[in-house]
mmCIF file of C-alpha atoms in Angstrom:
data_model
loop_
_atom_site.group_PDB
_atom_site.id
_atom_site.type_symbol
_atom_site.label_atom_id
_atom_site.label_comp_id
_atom_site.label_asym_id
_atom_site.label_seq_id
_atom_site.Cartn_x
_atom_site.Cartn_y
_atom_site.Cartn_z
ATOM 1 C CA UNK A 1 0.000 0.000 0.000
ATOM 2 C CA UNK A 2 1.273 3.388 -0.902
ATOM 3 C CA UNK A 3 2.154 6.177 1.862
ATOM 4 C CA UNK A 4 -0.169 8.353 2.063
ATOM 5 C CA UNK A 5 0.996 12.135 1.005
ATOM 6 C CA UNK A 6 -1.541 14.136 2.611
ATOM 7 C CA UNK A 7 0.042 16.430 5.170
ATOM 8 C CA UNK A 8 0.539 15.420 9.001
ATOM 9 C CA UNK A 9 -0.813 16.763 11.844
ATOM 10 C CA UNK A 10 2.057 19.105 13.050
ATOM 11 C CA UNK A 11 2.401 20.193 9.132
ATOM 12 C CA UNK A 12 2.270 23.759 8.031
ATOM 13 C CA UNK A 13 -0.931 24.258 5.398
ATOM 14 C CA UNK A 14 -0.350 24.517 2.440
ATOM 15 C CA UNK A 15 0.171 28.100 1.812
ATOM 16 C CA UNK A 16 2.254 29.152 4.962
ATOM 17 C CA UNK A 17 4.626 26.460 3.094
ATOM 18 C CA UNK A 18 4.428 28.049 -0.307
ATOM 19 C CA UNK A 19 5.313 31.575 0.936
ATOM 20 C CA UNK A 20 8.279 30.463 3.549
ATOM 21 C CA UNK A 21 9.355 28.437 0.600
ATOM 22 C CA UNK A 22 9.678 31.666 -1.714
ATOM 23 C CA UNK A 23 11.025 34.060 1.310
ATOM 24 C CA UNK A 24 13.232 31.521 3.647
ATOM 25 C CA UNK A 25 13.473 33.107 7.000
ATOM 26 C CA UNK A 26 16.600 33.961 7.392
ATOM 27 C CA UNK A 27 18.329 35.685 10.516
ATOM 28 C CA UNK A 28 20.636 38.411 9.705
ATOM 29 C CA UNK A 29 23.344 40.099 11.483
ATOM 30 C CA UNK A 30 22.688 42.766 14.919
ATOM 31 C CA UNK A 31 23.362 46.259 13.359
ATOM 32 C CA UNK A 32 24.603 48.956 15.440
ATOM 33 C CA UNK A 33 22.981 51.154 17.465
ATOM 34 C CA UNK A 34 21.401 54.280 15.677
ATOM 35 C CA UNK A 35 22.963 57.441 15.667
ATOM 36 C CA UNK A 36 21.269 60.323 17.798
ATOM 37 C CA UNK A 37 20.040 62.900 16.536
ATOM 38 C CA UNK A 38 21.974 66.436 17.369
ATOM 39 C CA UNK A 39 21.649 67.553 20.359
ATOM 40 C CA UNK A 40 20.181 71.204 19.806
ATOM 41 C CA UNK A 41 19.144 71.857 23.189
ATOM 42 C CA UNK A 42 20.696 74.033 25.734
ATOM 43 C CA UNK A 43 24.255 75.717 24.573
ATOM 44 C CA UNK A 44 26.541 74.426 22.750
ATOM 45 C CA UNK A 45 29.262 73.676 25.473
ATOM 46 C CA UNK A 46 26.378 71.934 27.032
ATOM 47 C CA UNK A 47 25.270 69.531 24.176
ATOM 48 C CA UNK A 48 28.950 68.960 23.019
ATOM 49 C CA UNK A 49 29.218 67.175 26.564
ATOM 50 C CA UNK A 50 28.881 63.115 26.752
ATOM 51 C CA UNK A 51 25.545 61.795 28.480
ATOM 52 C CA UNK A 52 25.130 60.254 31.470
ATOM 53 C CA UNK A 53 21.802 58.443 31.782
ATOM 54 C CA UNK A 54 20.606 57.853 35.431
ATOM 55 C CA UNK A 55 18.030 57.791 38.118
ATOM 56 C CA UNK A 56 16.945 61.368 39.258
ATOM 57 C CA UNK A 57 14.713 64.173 39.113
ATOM 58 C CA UNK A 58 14.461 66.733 35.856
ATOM 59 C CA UNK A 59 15.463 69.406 37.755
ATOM 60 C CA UNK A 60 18.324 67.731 39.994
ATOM 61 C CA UNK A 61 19.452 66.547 36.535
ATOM 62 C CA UNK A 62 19.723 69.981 35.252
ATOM 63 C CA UNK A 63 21.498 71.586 38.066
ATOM 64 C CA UNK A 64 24.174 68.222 38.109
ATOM 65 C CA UNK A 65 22.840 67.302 41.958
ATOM 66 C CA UNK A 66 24.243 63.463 42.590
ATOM 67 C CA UNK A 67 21.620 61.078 41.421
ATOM 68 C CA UNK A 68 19.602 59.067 44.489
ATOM 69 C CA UNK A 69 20.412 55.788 43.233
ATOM 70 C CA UNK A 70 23.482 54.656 44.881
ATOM 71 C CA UNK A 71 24.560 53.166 41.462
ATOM 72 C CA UNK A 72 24.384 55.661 39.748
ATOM 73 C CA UNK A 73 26.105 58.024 42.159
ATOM 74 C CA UNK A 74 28.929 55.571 42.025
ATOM 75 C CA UNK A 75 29.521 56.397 38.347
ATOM 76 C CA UNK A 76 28.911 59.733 38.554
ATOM 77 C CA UNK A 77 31.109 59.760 41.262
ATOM 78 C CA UNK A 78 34.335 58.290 39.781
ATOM 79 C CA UNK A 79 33.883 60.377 36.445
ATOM 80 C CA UNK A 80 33.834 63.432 38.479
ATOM 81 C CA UNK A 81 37.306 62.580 40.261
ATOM 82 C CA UNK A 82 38.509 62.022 36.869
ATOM 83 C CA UNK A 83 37.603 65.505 35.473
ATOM 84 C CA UNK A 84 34.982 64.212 33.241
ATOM 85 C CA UNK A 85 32.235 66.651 32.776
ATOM 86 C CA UNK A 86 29.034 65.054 31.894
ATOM 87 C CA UNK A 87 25.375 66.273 31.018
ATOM 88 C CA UNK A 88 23.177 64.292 33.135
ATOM 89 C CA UNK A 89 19.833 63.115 31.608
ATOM 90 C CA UNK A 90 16.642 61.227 33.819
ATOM 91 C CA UNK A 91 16.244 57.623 32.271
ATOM 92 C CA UNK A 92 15.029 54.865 33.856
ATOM 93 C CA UNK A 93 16.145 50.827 33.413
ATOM 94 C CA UNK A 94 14.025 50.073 30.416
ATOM 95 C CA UNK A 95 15.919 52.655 28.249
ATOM 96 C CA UNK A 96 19.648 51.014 29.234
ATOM 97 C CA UNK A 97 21.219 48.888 26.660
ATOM 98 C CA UNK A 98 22.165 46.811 29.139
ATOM 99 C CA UNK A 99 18.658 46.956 31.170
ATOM 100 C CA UNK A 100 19.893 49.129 33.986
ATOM 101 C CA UNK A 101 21.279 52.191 34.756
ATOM 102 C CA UNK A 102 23.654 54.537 34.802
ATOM 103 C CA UNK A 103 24.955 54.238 30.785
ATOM 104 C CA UNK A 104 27.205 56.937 28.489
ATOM 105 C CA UNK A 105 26.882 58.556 25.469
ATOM 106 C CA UNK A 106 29.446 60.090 24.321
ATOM 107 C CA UNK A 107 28.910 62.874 21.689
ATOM 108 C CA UNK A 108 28.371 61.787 18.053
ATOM 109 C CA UNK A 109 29.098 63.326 14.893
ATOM 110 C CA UNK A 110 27.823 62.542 10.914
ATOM 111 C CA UNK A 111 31.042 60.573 10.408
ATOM 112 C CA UNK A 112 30.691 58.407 14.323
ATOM 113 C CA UNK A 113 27.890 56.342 15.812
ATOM 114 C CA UNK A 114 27.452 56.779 19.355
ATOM 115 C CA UNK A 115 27.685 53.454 21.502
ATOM 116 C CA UNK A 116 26.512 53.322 24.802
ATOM 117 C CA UNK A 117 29.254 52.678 27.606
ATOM 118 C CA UNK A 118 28.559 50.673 30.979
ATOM 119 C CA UNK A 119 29.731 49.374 33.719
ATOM 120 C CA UNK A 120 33.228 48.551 33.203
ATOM 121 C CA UNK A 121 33.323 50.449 30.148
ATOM 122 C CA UNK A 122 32.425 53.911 31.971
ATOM 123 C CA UNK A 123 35.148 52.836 33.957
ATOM 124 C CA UNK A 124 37.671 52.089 31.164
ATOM 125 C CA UNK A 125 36.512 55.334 29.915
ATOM 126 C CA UNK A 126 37.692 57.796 33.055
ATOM 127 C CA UNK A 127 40.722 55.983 33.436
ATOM 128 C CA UNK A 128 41.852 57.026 30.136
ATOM 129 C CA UNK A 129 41.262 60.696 30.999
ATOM 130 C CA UNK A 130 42.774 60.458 33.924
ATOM 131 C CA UNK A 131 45.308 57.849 34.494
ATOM 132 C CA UNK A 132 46.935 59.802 37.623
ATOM 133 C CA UNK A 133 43.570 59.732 39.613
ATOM 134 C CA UNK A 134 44.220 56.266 41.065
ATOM 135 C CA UNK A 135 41.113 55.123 39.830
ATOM 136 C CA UNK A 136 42.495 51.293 39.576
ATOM 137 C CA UNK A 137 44.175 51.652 42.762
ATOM 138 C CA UNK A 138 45.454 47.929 43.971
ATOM 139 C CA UNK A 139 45.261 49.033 47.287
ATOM 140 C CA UNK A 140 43.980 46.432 49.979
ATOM 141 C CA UNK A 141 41.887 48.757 51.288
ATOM 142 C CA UNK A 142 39.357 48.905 49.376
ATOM 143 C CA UNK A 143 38.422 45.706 49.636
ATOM 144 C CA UNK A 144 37.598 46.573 53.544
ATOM 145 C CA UNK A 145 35.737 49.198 52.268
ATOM 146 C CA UNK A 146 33.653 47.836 49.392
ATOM 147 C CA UNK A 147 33.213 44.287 51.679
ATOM 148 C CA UNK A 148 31.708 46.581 54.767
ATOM 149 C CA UNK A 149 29.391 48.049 52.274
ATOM 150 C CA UNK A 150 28.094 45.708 50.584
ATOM 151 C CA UNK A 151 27.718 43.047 53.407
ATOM 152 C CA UNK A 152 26.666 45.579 55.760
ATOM 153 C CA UNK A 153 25.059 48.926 54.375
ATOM 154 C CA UNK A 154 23.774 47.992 51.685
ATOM 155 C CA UNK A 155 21.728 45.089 53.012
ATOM 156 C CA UNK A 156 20.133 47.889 55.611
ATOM 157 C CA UNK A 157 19.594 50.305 52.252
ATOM 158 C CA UNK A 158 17.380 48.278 50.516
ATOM 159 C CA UNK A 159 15.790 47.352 53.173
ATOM 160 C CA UNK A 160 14.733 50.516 53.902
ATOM 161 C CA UNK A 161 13.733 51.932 50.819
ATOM 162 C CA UNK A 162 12.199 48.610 48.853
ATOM 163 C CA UNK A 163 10.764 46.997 51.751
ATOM 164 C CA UNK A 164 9.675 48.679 54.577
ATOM 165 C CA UNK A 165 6.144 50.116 54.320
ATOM 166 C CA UNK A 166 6.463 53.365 55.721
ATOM 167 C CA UNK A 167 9.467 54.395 52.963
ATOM 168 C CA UNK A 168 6.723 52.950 50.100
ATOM 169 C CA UNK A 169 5.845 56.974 49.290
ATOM 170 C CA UNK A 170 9.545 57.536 48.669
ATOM 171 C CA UNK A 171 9.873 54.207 46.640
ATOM 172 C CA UNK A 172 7.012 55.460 44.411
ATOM 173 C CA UNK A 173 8.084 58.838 43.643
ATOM 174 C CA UNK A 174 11.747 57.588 43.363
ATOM 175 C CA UNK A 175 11.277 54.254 41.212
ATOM 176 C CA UNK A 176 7.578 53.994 40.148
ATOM 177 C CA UNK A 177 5.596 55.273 37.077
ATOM 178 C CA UNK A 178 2.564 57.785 37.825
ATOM 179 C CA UNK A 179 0.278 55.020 36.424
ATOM 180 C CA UNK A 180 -1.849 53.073 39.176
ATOM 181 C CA UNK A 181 -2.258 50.001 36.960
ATOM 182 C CA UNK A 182 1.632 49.428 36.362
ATOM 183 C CA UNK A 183 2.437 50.094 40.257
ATOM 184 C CA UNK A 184 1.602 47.130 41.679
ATOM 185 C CA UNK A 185 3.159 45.271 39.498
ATOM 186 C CA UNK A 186 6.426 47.239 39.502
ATOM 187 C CA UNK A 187 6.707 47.357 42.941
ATOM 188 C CA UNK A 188 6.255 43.490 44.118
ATOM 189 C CA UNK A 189 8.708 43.095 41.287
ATOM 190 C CA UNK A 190 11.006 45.677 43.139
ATOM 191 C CA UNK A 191 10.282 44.062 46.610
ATOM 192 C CA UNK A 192 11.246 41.035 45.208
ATOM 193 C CA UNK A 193 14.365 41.729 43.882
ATOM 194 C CA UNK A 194 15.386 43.666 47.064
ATOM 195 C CA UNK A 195 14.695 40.511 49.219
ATOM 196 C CA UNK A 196 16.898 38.438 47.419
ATOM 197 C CA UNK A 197 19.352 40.841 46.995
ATOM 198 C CA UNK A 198 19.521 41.268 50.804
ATOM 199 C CA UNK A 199 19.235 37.175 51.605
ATOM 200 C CA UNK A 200 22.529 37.122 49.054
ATOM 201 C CA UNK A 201 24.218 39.966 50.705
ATOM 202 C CA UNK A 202 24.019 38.203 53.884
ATOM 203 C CA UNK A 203 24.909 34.735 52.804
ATOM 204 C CA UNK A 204 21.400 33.430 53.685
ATOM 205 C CA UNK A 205 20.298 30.404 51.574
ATOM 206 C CA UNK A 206 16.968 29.747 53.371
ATOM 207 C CA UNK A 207 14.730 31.532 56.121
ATOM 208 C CA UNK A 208 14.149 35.514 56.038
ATOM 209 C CA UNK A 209 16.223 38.270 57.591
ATOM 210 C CA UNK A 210 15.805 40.223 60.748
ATOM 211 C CA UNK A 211 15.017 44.177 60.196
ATOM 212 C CA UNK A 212 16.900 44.952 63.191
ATOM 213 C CA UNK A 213 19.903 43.264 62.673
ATOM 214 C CA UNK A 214 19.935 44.402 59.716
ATOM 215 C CA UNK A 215 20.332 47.835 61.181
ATOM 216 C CA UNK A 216 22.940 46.983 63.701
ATOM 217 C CA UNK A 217 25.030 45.169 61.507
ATOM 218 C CA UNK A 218 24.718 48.414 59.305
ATOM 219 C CA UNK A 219 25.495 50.827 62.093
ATOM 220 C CA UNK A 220 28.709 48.267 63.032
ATOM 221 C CA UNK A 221 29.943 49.191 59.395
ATOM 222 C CA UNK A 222 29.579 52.791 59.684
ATOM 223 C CA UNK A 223 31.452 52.561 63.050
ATOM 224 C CA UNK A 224 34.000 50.644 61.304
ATOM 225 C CA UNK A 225 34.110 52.978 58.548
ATOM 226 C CA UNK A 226 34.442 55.916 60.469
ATOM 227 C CA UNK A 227 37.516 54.283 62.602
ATOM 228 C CA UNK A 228 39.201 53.495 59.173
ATOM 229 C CA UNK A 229 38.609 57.107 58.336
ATOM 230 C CA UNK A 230 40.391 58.476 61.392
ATOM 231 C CA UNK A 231 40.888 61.937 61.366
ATOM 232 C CA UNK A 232 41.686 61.852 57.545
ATOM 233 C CA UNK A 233 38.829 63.605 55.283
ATOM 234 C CA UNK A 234 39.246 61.259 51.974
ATOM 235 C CA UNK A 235 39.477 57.388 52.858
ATOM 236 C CA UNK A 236 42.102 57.253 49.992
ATOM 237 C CA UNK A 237 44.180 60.033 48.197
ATOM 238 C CA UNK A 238 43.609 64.002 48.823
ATOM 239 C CA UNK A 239 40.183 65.036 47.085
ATOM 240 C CA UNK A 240 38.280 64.972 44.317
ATOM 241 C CA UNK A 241 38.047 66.781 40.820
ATOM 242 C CA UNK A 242 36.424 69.848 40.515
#
Protein backbone atom coordinates (compact mmCIF):
# COMPACT_ATOMS: atom_id res chain seq x y z
CA UNK A 1 0.00 0.00 0.00
CA UNK A 2 1.27 3.39 -0.90
CA UNK A 3 2.15 6.18 1.86
CA UNK A 4 -0.17 8.35 2.06
CA UNK A 5 1.00 12.14 1.01
CA UNK A 6 -1.54 14.14 2.61
CA UNK A 7 0.04 16.43 5.17
CA UNK A 8 0.54 15.42 9.00
CA UNK A 9 -0.81 16.76 11.84
CA UNK A 10 2.06 19.11 13.05
CA UNK A 11 2.40 20.19 9.13
CA UNK A 12 2.27 23.76 8.03
CA UNK A 13 -0.93 24.26 5.40
CA UNK A 14 -0.35 24.52 2.44
CA UNK A 15 0.17 28.10 1.81
CA UNK A 16 2.25 29.15 4.96
CA UNK A 17 4.63 26.46 3.09
CA UNK A 18 4.43 28.05 -0.31
CA UNK A 19 5.31 31.57 0.94
CA UNK A 20 8.28 30.46 3.55
CA UNK A 21 9.35 28.44 0.60
CA UNK A 22 9.68 31.67 -1.71
CA UNK A 23 11.02 34.06 1.31
CA UNK A 24 13.23 31.52 3.65
CA UNK A 25 13.47 33.11 7.00
CA UNK A 26 16.60 33.96 7.39
CA UNK A 27 18.33 35.68 10.52
CA UNK A 28 20.64 38.41 9.71
CA UNK A 29 23.34 40.10 11.48
CA UNK A 30 22.69 42.77 14.92
CA UNK A 31 23.36 46.26 13.36
CA UNK A 32 24.60 48.96 15.44
CA UNK A 33 22.98 51.15 17.47
CA UNK A 34 21.40 54.28 15.68
CA UNK A 35 22.96 57.44 15.67
CA UNK A 36 21.27 60.32 17.80
CA UNK A 37 20.04 62.90 16.54
CA UNK A 38 21.97 66.44 17.37
CA UNK A 39 21.65 67.55 20.36
CA UNK A 40 20.18 71.20 19.81
CA UNK A 41 19.14 71.86 23.19
CA UNK A 42 20.70 74.03 25.73
CA UNK A 43 24.25 75.72 24.57
CA UNK A 44 26.54 74.43 22.75
CA UNK A 45 29.26 73.68 25.47
CA UNK A 46 26.38 71.93 27.03
CA UNK A 47 25.27 69.53 24.18
CA UNK A 48 28.95 68.96 23.02
CA UNK A 49 29.22 67.18 26.56
CA UNK A 50 28.88 63.12 26.75
CA UNK A 51 25.55 61.80 28.48
CA UNK A 52 25.13 60.25 31.47
CA UNK A 53 21.80 58.44 31.78
CA UNK A 54 20.61 57.85 35.43
CA UNK A 55 18.03 57.79 38.12
CA UNK A 56 16.94 61.37 39.26
CA UNK A 57 14.71 64.17 39.11
CA UNK A 58 14.46 66.73 35.86
CA UNK A 59 15.46 69.41 37.75
CA UNK A 60 18.32 67.73 39.99
CA UNK A 61 19.45 66.55 36.53
CA UNK A 62 19.72 69.98 35.25
CA UNK A 63 21.50 71.59 38.07
CA UNK A 64 24.17 68.22 38.11
CA UNK A 65 22.84 67.30 41.96
CA UNK A 66 24.24 63.46 42.59
CA UNK A 67 21.62 61.08 41.42
CA UNK A 68 19.60 59.07 44.49
CA UNK A 69 20.41 55.79 43.23
CA UNK A 70 23.48 54.66 44.88
CA UNK A 71 24.56 53.17 41.46
CA UNK A 72 24.38 55.66 39.75
CA UNK A 73 26.11 58.02 42.16
CA UNK A 74 28.93 55.57 42.03
CA UNK A 75 29.52 56.40 38.35
CA UNK A 76 28.91 59.73 38.55
CA UNK A 77 31.11 59.76 41.26
CA UNK A 78 34.33 58.29 39.78
CA UNK A 79 33.88 60.38 36.45
CA UNK A 80 33.83 63.43 38.48
CA UNK A 81 37.31 62.58 40.26
CA UNK A 82 38.51 62.02 36.87
CA UNK A 83 37.60 65.50 35.47
CA UNK A 84 34.98 64.21 33.24
CA UNK A 85 32.23 66.65 32.78
CA UNK A 86 29.03 65.05 31.89
CA UNK A 87 25.37 66.27 31.02
CA UNK A 88 23.18 64.29 33.14
CA UNK A 89 19.83 63.11 31.61
CA UNK A 90 16.64 61.23 33.82
CA UNK A 91 16.24 57.62 32.27
CA UNK A 92 15.03 54.87 33.86
CA UNK A 93 16.14 50.83 33.41
CA UNK A 94 14.02 50.07 30.42
CA UNK A 95 15.92 52.66 28.25
CA UNK A 96 19.65 51.01 29.23
CA UNK A 97 21.22 48.89 26.66
CA UNK A 98 22.17 46.81 29.14
CA UNK A 99 18.66 46.96 31.17
CA UNK A 100 19.89 49.13 33.99
CA UNK A 101 21.28 52.19 34.76
CA UNK A 102 23.65 54.54 34.80
CA UNK A 103 24.96 54.24 30.78
CA UNK A 104 27.20 56.94 28.49
CA UNK A 105 26.88 58.56 25.47
CA UNK A 106 29.45 60.09 24.32
CA UNK A 107 28.91 62.87 21.69
CA UNK A 108 28.37 61.79 18.05
CA UNK A 109 29.10 63.33 14.89
CA UNK A 110 27.82 62.54 10.91
CA UNK A 111 31.04 60.57 10.41
CA UNK A 112 30.69 58.41 14.32
CA UNK A 113 27.89 56.34 15.81
CA UNK A 114 27.45 56.78 19.36
CA UNK A 115 27.69 53.45 21.50
CA UNK A 116 26.51 53.32 24.80
CA UNK A 117 29.25 52.68 27.61
CA UNK A 118 28.56 50.67 30.98
CA UNK A 119 29.73 49.37 33.72
CA UNK A 120 33.23 48.55 33.20
CA UNK A 121 33.32 50.45 30.15
CA UNK A 122 32.42 53.91 31.97
CA UNK A 123 35.15 52.84 33.96
CA UNK A 124 37.67 52.09 31.16
CA UNK A 125 36.51 55.33 29.91
CA UNK A 126 37.69 57.80 33.05
CA UNK A 127 40.72 55.98 33.44
CA UNK A 128 41.85 57.03 30.14
CA UNK A 129 41.26 60.70 31.00
CA UNK A 130 42.77 60.46 33.92
CA UNK A 131 45.31 57.85 34.49
CA UNK A 132 46.93 59.80 37.62
CA UNK A 133 43.57 59.73 39.61
CA UNK A 134 44.22 56.27 41.07
CA UNK A 135 41.11 55.12 39.83
CA UNK A 136 42.49 51.29 39.58
CA UNK A 137 44.18 51.65 42.76
CA UNK A 138 45.45 47.93 43.97
CA UNK A 139 45.26 49.03 47.29
CA UNK A 140 43.98 46.43 49.98
CA UNK A 141 41.89 48.76 51.29
CA UNK A 142 39.36 48.91 49.38
CA UNK A 143 38.42 45.71 49.64
CA UNK A 144 37.60 46.57 53.54
CA UNK A 145 35.74 49.20 52.27
CA UNK A 146 33.65 47.84 49.39
CA UNK A 147 33.21 44.29 51.68
CA UNK A 148 31.71 46.58 54.77
CA UNK A 149 29.39 48.05 52.27
CA UNK A 150 28.09 45.71 50.58
CA UNK A 151 27.72 43.05 53.41
CA UNK A 152 26.67 45.58 55.76
CA UNK A 153 25.06 48.93 54.37
CA UNK A 154 23.77 47.99 51.69
CA UNK A 155 21.73 45.09 53.01
CA UNK A 156 20.13 47.89 55.61
CA UNK A 157 19.59 50.30 52.25
CA UNK A 158 17.38 48.28 50.52
CA UNK A 159 15.79 47.35 53.17
CA UNK A 160 14.73 50.52 53.90
CA UNK A 161 13.73 51.93 50.82
CA UNK A 162 12.20 48.61 48.85
CA UNK A 163 10.76 47.00 51.75
CA UNK A 164 9.68 48.68 54.58
CA UNK A 165 6.14 50.12 54.32
CA UNK A 166 6.46 53.37 55.72
CA UNK A 167 9.47 54.39 52.96
CA UNK A 168 6.72 52.95 50.10
CA UNK A 169 5.84 56.97 49.29
CA UNK A 170 9.55 57.54 48.67
CA UNK A 171 9.87 54.21 46.64
CA UNK A 172 7.01 55.46 44.41
CA UNK A 173 8.08 58.84 43.64
CA UNK A 174 11.75 57.59 43.36
CA UNK A 175 11.28 54.25 41.21
CA UNK A 176 7.58 53.99 40.15
CA UNK A 177 5.60 55.27 37.08
CA UNK A 178 2.56 57.78 37.83
CA UNK A 179 0.28 55.02 36.42
CA UNK A 180 -1.85 53.07 39.18
CA UNK A 181 -2.26 50.00 36.96
CA UNK A 182 1.63 49.43 36.36
CA UNK A 183 2.44 50.09 40.26
CA UNK A 184 1.60 47.13 41.68
CA UNK A 185 3.16 45.27 39.50
CA UNK A 186 6.43 47.24 39.50
CA UNK A 187 6.71 47.36 42.94
CA UNK A 188 6.25 43.49 44.12
CA UNK A 189 8.71 43.09 41.29
CA UNK A 190 11.01 45.68 43.14
CA UNK A 191 10.28 44.06 46.61
CA UNK A 192 11.25 41.04 45.21
CA UNK A 193 14.36 41.73 43.88
CA UNK A 194 15.39 43.67 47.06
CA UNK A 195 14.69 40.51 49.22
CA UNK A 196 16.90 38.44 47.42
CA UNK A 197 19.35 40.84 47.00
CA UNK A 198 19.52 41.27 50.80
CA UNK A 199 19.24 37.18 51.61
CA UNK A 200 22.53 37.12 49.05
CA UNK A 201 24.22 39.97 50.70
CA UNK A 202 24.02 38.20 53.88
CA UNK A 203 24.91 34.73 52.80
CA UNK A 204 21.40 33.43 53.69
CA UNK A 205 20.30 30.40 51.57
CA UNK A 206 16.97 29.75 53.37
CA UNK A 207 14.73 31.53 56.12
CA UNK A 208 14.15 35.51 56.04
CA UNK A 209 16.22 38.27 57.59
CA UNK A 210 15.80 40.22 60.75
CA UNK A 211 15.02 44.18 60.20
CA UNK A 212 16.90 44.95 63.19
CA UNK A 213 19.90 43.26 62.67
CA UNK A 214 19.93 44.40 59.72
CA UNK A 215 20.33 47.83 61.18
CA UNK A 216 22.94 46.98 63.70
CA UNK A 217 25.03 45.17 61.51
CA UNK A 218 24.72 48.41 59.30
CA UNK A 219 25.50 50.83 62.09
CA UNK A 220 28.71 48.27 63.03
CA UNK A 221 29.94 49.19 59.40
CA UNK A 222 29.58 52.79 59.68
CA UNK A 223 31.45 52.56 63.05
CA UNK A 224 34.00 50.64 61.30
CA UNK A 225 34.11 52.98 58.55
CA UNK A 226 34.44 55.92 60.47
CA UNK A 227 37.52 54.28 62.60
CA UNK A 228 39.20 53.50 59.17
CA UNK A 229 38.61 57.11 58.34
CA UNK A 230 40.39 58.48 61.39
CA UNK A 231 40.89 61.94 61.37
CA UNK A 232 41.69 61.85 57.55
CA UNK A 233 38.83 63.60 55.28
CA UNK A 234 39.25 61.26 51.97
CA UNK A 235 39.48 57.39 52.86
CA UNK A 236 42.10 57.25 49.99
CA UNK A 237 44.18 60.03 48.20
CA UNK A 238 43.61 64.00 48.82
CA UNK A 239 40.18 65.04 47.09
CA UNK A 240 38.28 64.97 44.32
CA UNK A 241 38.05 66.78 40.82
CA UNK A 242 36.42 69.85 40.51
Amino acid sequence: MAASSSPGLFSAPAPIRSLFNSFPLAVHPAEALPARAPDTTGDDATAALPRLYVFARERDADLGLPSFNPTCLKWQTILRIANVCVRLVPSSNHASPSGALPFLMLPSSASTIAVPLTGEKIARFAQQHAPGAGLDDPSPRIDAYQALIAHQVRPAWLYSLYINPANGPLLDALYLPSSALLRPTQRHTLRTAAMTEILKSTRRTTGGFDADQLFHAAQEAFAALSALLGEAEWFLGTGVGR
